[in-house]
Coordinates of C-alpha atoms and ligand atoms in Angstrom, one line a residue:
Chain A
M1 CA 201.3 12.7 36.1
R2 CA 198.0 14.3 35.4
C3 CA 194.9 13.6 37.5
K4 CA 191.1 14.4 37.1
N5 CA 191.0 17.9 38.3
D6 CA 194.4 19.0 36.8
L7 CA 194.0 23.0 35.8
R8 CA 197.5 23.3 34.6
P9 CA 196.7 22.9 31.0
A10 CA 194.0 25.7 31.5
I11 CA 196.9 28.2 32.7
L12 CA 198.5 28.8 29.0
P13 CA 195.3 29.8 27.4
L14 CA 193.5 31.5 29.7
S15 CA 196.7 34.1 30.6
V16 CA 197.1 34.5 26.6
L17 CA 193.1 35.3 27.0
A18 CA 193.8 37.7 29.7
V19 CA 196.9 39.7 27.8
W20 CA 194.7 39.6 24.9
V21 CA 191.7 41.2 26.7
I22 CA 193.7 43.4 28.5
A23 CA 195.9 44.3 25.0
S24 CA 193.1 45.1 23.2
S25 CA 190.8 47.1 25.5
A26 CA 194.3 49.4 26.1
G27 CA 194.1 50.0 22.5
L28 CA 197.3 48.5 22.0
T29 CA 196.1 46.0 18.9
N30 CA 194.8 46.5 15.5
A31 CA 191.2 45.8 15.7
Y32 CA 191.2 44.8 12.2
L33 CA 194.1 42.4 12.5
L34 CA 193.1 41.0 16.0
P35 CA 189.8 41.8 17.4
S36 CA 189.2 41.9 20.8
P37 CA 188.3 38.7 22.7
G38 CA 184.5 40.4 23.2
R39 CA 184.3 41.6 19.8
I40 CA 184.3 37.7 18.5
A41 CA 182.4 36.3 21.2
E42 CA 179.9 39.2 19.6
A43 CA 180.7 37.5 16.1
A44 CA 180.0 34.3 17.4
G45 CA 176.5 35.1 19.1
E46 CA 175.3 36.5 15.4
L47 CA 176.4 33.5 13.4
L48 CA 174.6 31.7 16.4
V49 CA 171.3 33.6 16.1
D50 CA 171.2 33.3 12.6
G51 CA 172.1 30.1 12.0
E52 CA 175.1 30.3 10.0
L53 CA 177.4 28.7 12.3
L54 CA 175.5 25.9 12.6
R55 CA 174.9 25.4 9.0
H56 CA 178.9 25.5 8.5
I57 CA 179.4 23.1 11.2
V58 CA 176.7 20.7 10.0
A59 CA 178.3 20.9 6.4
S60 CA 181.9 20.2 7.4
L61 CA 180.6 17.6 10.0
W62 CA 178.6 15.7 7.8
R63 CA 181.6 15.3 4.9
V64 CA 183.7 14.3 7.9
L65 CA 181.6 11.6 9.4
F66 CA 180.4 10.3 5.7
G67 CA 183.7 10.3 4.4
F68 CA 185.2 8.8 7.5
A69 CA 182.5 6.1 7.4
L70 CA 183.6 5.5 3.7
T71 CA 187.4 5.1 5.0
A72 CA 186.6 2.7 7.5
L73 CA 184.6 0.4 5.2
L74 CA 187.5 0.4 2.6
A75 CA 190.8 0.3 5.0
L76 CA 189.7 -2.3 7.8
P77 CA 188.5 -5.1 5.7
L78 CA 191.7 -4.3 3.5
A79 CA 194.1 -4.3 6.3
F80 CA 192.3 -7.5 7.4
L81 CA 192.9 -9.4 3.7
T82 CA 196.3 -8.0 3.5
G83 CA 197.2 -8.8 7.8
I84 CA 196.2 -12.3 7.0
F85 CA 196.9 -13.2 3.1
A86 CA 200.2 -11.6 3.3
P87 CA 201.2 -11.9 -0.6
L88 CA 197.9 -9.7 -1.3
G89 CA 200.1 -6.8 0.6
G90 CA 203.2 -7.1 -1.9
Y91 CA 201.0 -6.4 -4.9
L92 CA 199.5 -3.5 -3.4
S93 CA 202.6 -1.8 -1.7
W94 CA 203.8 0.5 -4.3
V95 CA 200.6 2.0 -5.2
L96 CA 199.9 2.4 -1.4
E97 CA 202.9 3.6 -0.6
A98 CA 202.9 6.7 -3.6
L99 CA 199.6 7.5 -2.5
R100 CA 200.6 7.6 0.8
V101 CA 203.2 10.3 0.7
T102 CA 201.2 12.4 -1.7
P103 CA 199.1 15.3 0.5
P104 CA 195.4 15.0 -0.2
L105 CA 195.7 18.7 -0.8
A106 CA 197.7 18.3 -3.8
L107 CA 195.0 16.5 -5.5
V108 CA 192.7 19.0 -4.8
P109 CA 193.0 20.5 -8.6
L110 CA 192.4 17.5 -10.0
L111 CA 189.6 16.2 -7.9
I112 CA 187.8 19.7 -8.8
L113 CA 188.6 19.2 -12.2
W114 CA 187.5 15.2 -12.2
L115 CA 184.3 15.6 -9.8
G116 CA 183.7 19.3 -9.7
I117 CA 183.2 21.4 -6.6
G118 CA 180.5 19.2 -5.2
E119 CA 180.5 17.2 -2.3
A120 CA 182.3 14.1 -4.2
S121 CA 185.6 16.0 -4.7
K122 CA 185.2 17.0 -0.6
L123 CA 184.5 13.6 0.8
T124 CA 187.3 12.2 -1.9
I125 CA 190.0 14.3 0.2
V126 CA 188.6 12.7 3.4
V127 CA 189.0 9.5 2.0
L128 CA 192.3 9.8 0.8
A129 CA 193.5 11.8 4.3
S130 CA 192.3 9.2 6.6
F131 CA 192.9 6.3 4.7
F132 CA 195.9 5.5 5.5
P133 CA 196.5 6.3 8.8
V134 CA 193.3 3.7 9.7
Y135 CA 194.8 1.4 7.2
M136 CA 198.3 1.2 8.8
N137 CA 197.7 1.0 12.1
A138 CA 194.8 -1.7 11.6
L139 CA 197.4 -3.6 9.7
A140 CA 200.3 -3.2 12.2
G141 CA 197.8 -4.5 15.1
I142 CA 197.2 -7.4 13.2
R143 CA 200.4 -8.0 12.4
E144 CA 201.5 -8.1 15.9
A145 CA 198.9 -10.6 17.0
D146 CA 200.9 -12.7 19.6
G147 CA 202.1 -15.8 17.5
K148 CA 202.0 -17.4 21.0
L149 CA 197.8 -16.6 21.6
I150 CA 197.3 -18.4 18.3
E151 CA 199.3 -21.4 19.0
L152 CA 197.2 -21.6 22.3
A153 CA 194.1 -21.2 20.3
R154 CA 195.2 -24.5 18.4
T155 CA 195.3 -26.4 21.5
L156 CA 192.0 -25.1 22.6
D157 CA 190.9 -26.6 19.2
L158 CA 189.4 -23.1 18.2
T159 CA 188.5 -22.9 14.4
R160 CA 190.2 -20.2 12.1
R161 CA 187.1 -18.0 12.3
E162 CA 186.8 -18.3 16.0
T163 CA 190.7 -17.4 16.1
A164 CA 190.1 -14.4 14.0
L165 CA 187.3 -13.1 16.3
H166 CA 189.0 -13.8 19.6
V167 CA 192.6 -13.7 19.2
L168 CA 193.2 -11.4 15.7
L169 CA 190.5 -9.1 16.3
P170 CA 191.1 -7.6 19.9
S171 CA 194.6 -7.6 19.2
A172 CA 194.4 -5.4 16.3
L173 CA 191.9 -3.4 18.2
P174 CA 194.3 -0.9 19.7
G175 CA 195.6 -0.2 16.2
I176 CA 192.7 0.0 14.8
V177 CA 191.3 2.5 17.4
N178 CA 194.4 4.5 17.4
G179 CA 194.4 5.0 13.5
L180 CA 190.8 5.7 13.5
R181 CA 191.6 8.4 15.8
L182 CA 194.6 9.6 14.0
G183 CA 192.6 9.2 10.4
F184 CA 190.0 11.3 11.9
G185 CA 192.1 14.4 13.0
Y186 CA 193.7 14.2 9.2
S187 CA 190.4 14.2 7.5
W188 CA 189.4 17.1 9.3
R189 CA 192.3 19.2 8.8
A190 CA 192.3 18.0 5.0
L191 CA 189.0 18.6 4.7
V192 CA 188.6 22.3 5.9
G193 CA 191.6 22.9 3.7
A194 CA 189.6 21.8 0.8
E195 CA 186.7 23.7 1.8
L196 CA 189.2 27.0 1.8
V197 CA 189.5 26.3 -1.8
A198 CA 186.1 25.2 -3.1
A199 CA 183.0 25.1 -1.2
S200 CA 180.1 27.2 -0.6
A201 CA 179.5 25.7 2.7
G202 CA 181.6 24.2 5.8
L203 CA 183.7 25.9 8.5
G204 CA 186.7 26.3 5.9
Y205 CA 184.2 28.1 3.6
L206 CA 183.2 30.4 6.7
I207 CA 186.7 31.4 7.4
I208 CA 187.6 32.3 3.6
D209 CA 184.5 33.7 3.1
A210 CA 184.8 36.3 6.3
S211 CA 188.2 36.9 5.6
E212 CA 187.0 38.1 2.0
M213 CA 184.6 40.5 3.4
A214 CA 187.3 41.6 5.7
R215 CA 185.7 40.4 8.8
T216 CA 188.6 38.9 11.0
D217 CA 186.3 38.2 13.9
R218 CA 184.3 35.9 12.1
V219 CA 187.4 34.2 11.1
F220 CA 188.2 33.7 14.5
V221 CA 184.9 32.3 14.9
G222 CA 185.8 29.9 12.1
I223 CA 188.9 28.8 13.8
F224 CA 187.7 28.3 17.1
A225 CA 184.8 26.3 16.1
I226 CA 187.4 23.8 14.2
A227 CA 189.7 23.3 17.0
A228 CA 186.7 22.7 19.3
L229 CA 185.0 20.3 17.4
G230 CA 188.4 18.6 16.9
A231 CA 189.0 18.4 20.6
L232 CA 185.6 17.2 21.3
T233 CA 185.9 14.3 18.8
D234 CA 189.0 13.4 19.8
W235 CA 187.8 13.2 23.4
L236 CA 184.8 11.1 22.4
F237 CA 187.2 8.9 20.5
R238 CA 189.0 8.3 23.7
R239 CA 186.2 7.4 26.0
A240 CA 184.9 4.9 23.1
A241 CA 188.3 3.3 23.3
A242 CA 188.5 3.1 27.1
R243 CA 185.0 1.4 26.8
L244 CA 185.8 -0.8 24.0
M245 CA 189.0 -2.1 25.6
P246 CA 188.6 -2.5 29.0
W247 CA 191.5 -4.7 29.4
R248 CA 193.8 -1.8 28.9
A249 CA 194.6 0.2 31.9
D250 CA 195.7 3.0 29.7
A251 CA 193.0 2.5 26.7
G252 CA 192.2 6.1 27.1
R253 CA 195.6 7.1 26.0
V254 CA 196.2 4.7 22.9
S255 CA 199.0 6.1 20.8
G256 CA 201.5 4.5 18.3
L257 CA 202.5 4.4 14.6
E258 CA 201.5 7.5 12.3
G259 CA 200.3 6.8 8.9
Chain B
M1 CA 191.4 -40.6 28.9
Y2 CA 194.3 -41.5 26.5
G3 CA 197.7 -43.0 26.2
L4 CA 200.4 -42.7 23.7
T5 CA 203.0 -44.1 22.4
I6 CA 206.0 -42.2 20.7
T7 CA 208.5 -44.1 18.4
G8 CA 211.4 -42.8 16.8
L9 CA 210.4 -38.9 17.1
R10 CA 213.1 -36.8 15.5
R11 CA 213.2 -32.8 15.5
R12 CA 216.2 -31.1 14.2
F13 CA 216.7 -27.1 14.1
D14 CA 219.1 -24.9 12.4
I15 CA 220.0 -22.3 14.4
S16 CA 222.7 -19.7 12.0
G17 CA 223.9 -22.6 10.4
R18 CA 224.3 -25.0 13.3
S19 CA 221.7 -28.1 13.5
I20 CA 220.4 -28.6 16.7
D21 CA 218.4 -32.4 17.1
A22 CA 216.0 -31.1 19.7
L23 CA 214.3 -34.1 19.5
D24 CA 217.3 -37.3 18.5
G25 CA 214.8 -40.5 18.5
I26 CA 212.6 -40.1 21.5
D27 CA 210.6 -43.2 22.4
L28 CA 208.6 -43.6 25.3
T29 CA 204.9 -44.8 26.1
I30 CA 202.6 -43.6 28.4
A31 CA 199.6 -45.6 29.8
S32 CA 196.7 -44.1 30.4
G33 CA 196.4 -42.4 33.7
E34 CA 199.9 -42.3 34.1
L35 CA 201.5 -39.2 34.8
L36 CA 205.2 -39.2 33.4
A37 CA 207.4 -36.4 34.5
V38 CA 210.7 -34.7 32.0
V39 CA 213.3 -33.5 33.7
G40 CA 216.6 -32.0 32.4
H41 CA 218.6 -29.2 31.7
S42 CA 217.3 -25.9 30.0
G43 CA 217.6 -26.4 26.2
C44 CA 217.6 -30.1 25.9
G45 CA 214.3 -30.7 24.3
K46 CA 211.4 -30.8 26.7
T47 CA 209.1 -28.3 25.3
T48 CA 209.7 -29.2 21.6
L49 CA 208.7 -32.6 23.0
L50 CA 205.2 -31.5 24.3
H51 CA 204.7 -29.2 21.2
H52 CA 205.1 -32.3 19.0
V53 CA 202.8 -34.3 21.4
A54 CA 200.3 -31.5 21.4
G55 CA 200.4 -31.4 17.6
L56 CA 201.8 -27.9 17.5
Q57 CA 204.7 -28.7 15.6
R58 CA 205.5 -31.6 12.9
P59 CA 208.5 -33.9 13.5
D60 CA 210.9 -34.8 10.6
A61 CA 210.3 -38.5 11.5
G62 CA 209.0 -40.6 14.0
T63 CA 204.9 -41.2 15.2
I64 CA 203.2 -40.7 18.0
A65 CA 199.9 -42.8 18.5
F66 CA 197.1 -42.3 20.9
E67 CA 195.1 -45.1 22.5
G68 CA 191.5 -44.2 23.4
P69 CA 189.2 -46.1 25.1
D70 CA 187.6 -47.0 22.0
G71 CA 190.9 -48.0 20.6
P72 CA 193.5 -46.0 18.3
A73 CA 192.7 -42.6 18.2
A74 CA 194.4 -39.8 15.5
S75 CA 194.5 -37.3 18.0
A76 CA 193.0 -36.1 21.6
R77 CA 191.8 -33.6 23.8
F78 CA 194.5 -31.4 25.1
G79 CA 194.7 -29.2 28.2
M80 CA 198.1 -27.6 27.7
V81 CA 199.9 -25.3 30.1
F82 CA 202.9 -23.3 28.4
Q83 CA 206.1 -22.0 30.6
E84 CA 203.8 -18.5 30.8
P85 CA 200.3 -18.0 31.3
R86 CA 199.0 -17.0 27.8
L87 CA 195.8 -15.5 29.0
M88 CA 194.4 -13.8 26.5
P89 CA 194.4 -10.4 28.1
W90 CA 191.0 -8.8 26.4
K91 CA 189.3 -11.6 28.4
T92 CA 188.3 -11.9 32.1
V93 CA 189.7 -15.2 33.9
R94 CA 185.8 -16.6 33.2
G95 CA 186.3 -15.4 29.7
N96 CA 189.6 -17.3 29.4
L97 CA 188.2 -20.5 30.6
E98 CA 184.9 -20.0 28.6
L99 CA 187.3 -19.8 25.3
A100 CA 188.8 -22.9 26.0
L101 CA 185.4 -24.9 26.4
K102 CA 183.9 -23.5 23.5
H103 CA 183.6 -27.0 21.8
I104 CA 183.1 -28.4 24.9
A105 CA 180.6 -27.4 27.2
S106 CA 178.0 -24.2 27.3
G107 CA 175.8 -22.7 29.5
A108 CA 175.3 -24.3 33.3
E109 CA 177.6 -27.4 32.4
A110 CA 180.4 -24.5 31.6
E111 CA 179.7 -22.3 34.6
S112 CA 180.1 -25.1 36.9
R113 CA 183.2 -26.6 35.3
I114 CA 185.0 -23.0 35.4
A115 CA 183.7 -23.0 39.0
D116 CA 185.6 -26.1 39.8
A117 CA 188.7 -25.1 38.0
L118 CA 188.8 -22.1 39.9
E119 CA 188.2 -23.6 43.1
T120 CA 191.0 -26.2 42.5
V121 CA 193.5 -23.7 42.0
G122 CA 192.4 -21.4 44.8
L123 CA 191.4 -18.6 42.6
A124 CA 187.0 -18.6 42.7
A125 CA 187.1 -15.2 43.8
F126 CA 189.1 -13.8 41.1
A127 CA 186.6 -15.1 38.1
D128 CA 185.9 -11.6 37.0
A129 CA 189.2 -10.0 37.3
W130 CA 191.5 -9.3 34.5
P131 CA 194.6 -10.9 33.9
H132 CA 196.6 -7.8 34.1
Q133 CA 195.2 -7.6 37.4
L134 CA 196.7 -11.0 38.6
S135 CA 200.3 -11.7 39.8
G136 CA 202.3 -13.9 37.6
G137 CA 201.3 -17.0 40.1
M138 CA 198.0 -16.2 40.0
A139 CA 197.7 -15.9 35.9
Q140 CA 199.8 -19.2 35.9
R141 CA 197.2 -20.6 38.1
V142 CA 194.2 -19.4 35.9
S143 CA 196.3 -21.4 33.2
L144 CA 196.4 -24.5 34.7
A145 CA 192.5 -24.5 35.6
R146 CA 191.8 -23.6 32.0
A147 CA 193.6 -26.8 31.3
L148 CA 191.5 -28.5 33.8
C149 CA 188.3 -27.5 33.3
R150 CA 188.7 -28.9 29.6
E151 CA 188.8 -32.5 31.2
P152 CA 191.5 -33.1 28.6
D153 CA 192.5 -36.7 27.3
I154 CA 196.3 -36.1 27.7
L155 CA 197.5 -33.3 30.0
L156 CA 200.5 -31.6 29.0
L157 CA 202.3 -29.1 31.4
D158 CA 205.8 -27.4 30.7
E159 CA 207.0 -26.3 33.8
P160 CA 203.8 -25.1 35.0
F161 CA 204.6 -24.3 38.6
G162 CA 208.1 -22.6 38.0
A163 CA 206.9 -19.4 38.6
L164 CA 205.4 -19.7 41.9
D165 CA 206.3 -18.8 45.2
A166 CA 207.4 -22.1 47.4
L167 CA 204.3 -22.1 49.4
T168 CA 202.1 -21.8 47.1
R169 CA 204.2 -24.4 44.8
S170 CA 203.8 -26.9 47.6
R171 CA 200.1 -26.5 48.2
I172 CA 199.4 -26.5 44.6
H173 CA 201.4 -30.1 44.1
G174 CA 199.2 -31.5 47.0
E175 CA 196.0 -30.4 45.4
F176 CA 197.5 -31.3 42.2
A177 CA 198.1 -34.8 43.6
A178 CA 194.8 -35.1 45.1
I179 CA 192.9 -34.1 41.8
R180 CA 194.6 -37.1 40.1
L181 CA 193.8 -39.4 43.2
R182 CA 190.0 -38.4 42.5
R183 CA 190.7 -39.3 38.7
P184 CA 193.5 -40.5 36.9
L185 CA 194.8 -38.0 34.3
T186 CA 197.3 -38.9 31.7
T187 CA 199.7 -36.2 32.4
I188 CA 203.5 -35.1 30.8
L189 CA 204.9 -32.6 33.2
V190 CA 208.1 -31.3 32.2
T191 CA 210.0 -29.6 35.4
H192 CA 213.6 -28.8 36.2
D193 CA 212.5 -29.0 40.1
I194 CA 213.1 -32.9 40.6
A195 CA 211.1 -32.6 44.2
E196 CA 208.2 -31.7 42.1
A197 CA 208.8 -34.4 39.2
V198 CA 209.4 -37.5 42.8
R199 CA 206.3 -35.9 44.5
L200 CA 203.7 -36.1 41.5
A201 CA 204.7 -38.4 38.8
D202 CA 204.7 -42.2 38.4
R203 CA 207.7 -42.2 36.6
V204 CA 210.5 -39.3 35.8
A205 CA 212.4 -39.4 32.6
I206 CA 215.7 -38.1 32.1
M207 CA 216.1 -36.1 29.0
Q208 CA 219.3 -34.8 27.7
A209 CA 220.3 -33.2 24.3
G210 CA 217.2 -34.7 22.8
R211 CA 217.2 -38.2 24.1
L212 CA 215.8 -39.6 26.8
T213 CA 218.6 -41.2 29.0
A214 CA 217.2 -43.0 32.0
V215 CA 213.3 -43.4 33.4
F216 CA 212.7 -44.2 37.1
D217 CA 209.5 -45.7 38.7
I218 CA 208.7 -43.9 41.5
D219 CA 206.8 -46.5 43.8
L220 CA 206.0 -44.3 47.1
P221 CA 202.1 -44.2 48.2
H222 CA 200.5 -40.9 47.6
P223 CA 199.9 -38.3 49.3
R224 CA 204.0 -37.5 49.1
P225 CA 204.7 -34.6 51.5
L226 CA 208.5 -33.3 51.3
A227 CA 209.2 -35.5 54.3
A228 CA 207.6 -38.7 53.5
P229 CA 209.8 -41.7 53.9
G230 CA 212.0 -42.8 50.9
L231 CA 211.3 -39.2 48.8
A232 CA 214.6 -37.5 49.7
E233 CA 216.3 -40.7 48.5
E234 CA 214.5 -40.7 45.3
V235 CA 215.2 -37.0 44.7
A236 CA 219.0 -37.7 45.3
T237 CA 219.3 -40.7 42.9
I238 CA 217.5 -39.0 39.9
T239 CA 219.5 -35.3 41.1
A240 CA 222.8 -37.7 40.5
A241 CA 221.5 -38.8 37.4
V242 CA 220.4 -35.9 36.0
L243 CA 224.0 -34.3 37.1
G244 CA 225.4 -37.4 35.6
D245 CA 229.3 -36.6 34.5
T246 CA 229.4 -33.8 36.5
I247 CA 229.1 -35.8 39.6
S248 CA 231.5 -38.4 38.9
Q249 CA 233.8 -35.8 37.7
A250 CA 234.0 -34.3 40.8
Ligands
LIG301 N1 211.2 -22.9 17.2 C1 212.7 -23.1 17.0 N2 213.8 -22.9 16.0 C2 214.9 -22.8 15.9 N3 215.4 -23.7 17.1 C3 214.4 -24.1 18.4 C4 212.9 -24.1 18.4 N4 212.4 -24.6 19.1 C5 213.4 -24.7 20.0 N5 214.6 -25.0 19.4 C6 216.0 -25.3 19.7 O1 215.8 -26.7 20.5 C7 216.5 -26.8 21.4 C8 215.3 -27.6 22.5 O2 214.8 -26.4 22.9 P1 213.2 -26.5 23.8 O3 212.6 -27.6 23.2 O4 212.7 -25.1 24.0 O5 214.2 -26.8 25.2 P2 213.7 -27.0 26.8 O6 212.1 -26.9 26.9 O7 214.4 -28.2 27.3 O8 214.4 -25.7 27.9 C9 217.5 -25.5 22.2 O9 218.5 -26.0 21.1 C10 216.2 -24.8 21.0 O10 217.2 -23.7 21.0
LIG302 MG1 211.5 -25.3 27.8

């Protein structure tokens, strides 16, 4: 059970923070391995003031959003095509399956070789990481459309187009939204991984750069920024889902197939 | 409003190697404006018959001919109530009815039809409700309203009142009979409630294993409250006919 003002999720992080503050002010921690929360806040302040943090956040967010939009443009129409014309899915199945089980980061060296270390390789990583959850969840949603409702649509003399719009699309919507949400999380993770390897901006780059300069405090700032942005976008997704599917009492908590 | 003639209708299903004649040569004529009730044990083919009339399934053999006001017609506009409500969960009650009027009415005309139909089934206050907010009986009444608002040529009802509580059912019977008195509507009503069949129908057909084994004319005047003279006798006669051998062996 969770209600609006439930504070239980805050207990663990706040306790960890308290122990952390106490341990570091008592001098029990190595300031290089684990800087104090105060030191990390200071570092965050510096990075905010000189605009560096914002620059890296914008670089990462831009890549994720742009790559993710590409994914949606590719995966959703393909899911509708294979969902409606089942034989097409047969032709694609081996290729899709092989790509699905290959971690996108394994392709980074090849992508750098082909596309260089510019934006193209990072966008490709984002697309590869998010394509499958989006595609597979949307496809499952379309396939799960209730045959009885399609039958009903026929007795109402609805055309194929109207049936797709009023029956198939809304039944697939929970799957689509859930796939987009999962895919967004995946692309966010893969992007940071790619930025660790090859980039000159972005939160992944911020972390690896700070680590090479022995600025562990800045490493923590990068990690927290990634976590906060991930949680924020996920929350936005759930809000949008609830808006988009007012008929689902549990719309904010969609879950299901993972890609 | 249409009449229809069913001739030699056959449909066989194969269920794990065993053949079942769900429709084993059905011959049936329903006059324009008539209400025919079909009663029979579950699995005797009632739903299959309705689906064939609605064109949802194709027969192995036989024909269904429609007769409209202007002569023979290839098909007709149906209003169908399935055994379960089948409301689109992503549309409100009004949205579900609007969808049913897609090629029939729009704007103010659609609004007034929707209001009338919901009024008829006693759910005028629920136009903006989501299906998941309705009880099973309410959802089934919405589904009846959806069929009625289309002003269909032929109304096909598959045990539409089975899920309703006895009080609601009795009230709906009265209202439904009244609707048909105001405006006759060619109807096939599948039910396993024989009292319901006798209260509403002009004729009651008994179906057994894919065949129509008997047809009874019900000549009682409307309205037909449960206590109407002669009603209990009709119910007893038809019940005996449905139970058939069970009774004679007892
Ligand atoms: N799609 C189907 N596939 C196989 N068998 C079916 C199918 N639909 C109906 N049947 C069979 O046909 C018979 C009649 O079914 P149905 O018309 O649903 O009966 P009723 O509505 O009278 O209870 C049953 O034996 C059922 O198992
Ligand atoms: Mg049935």
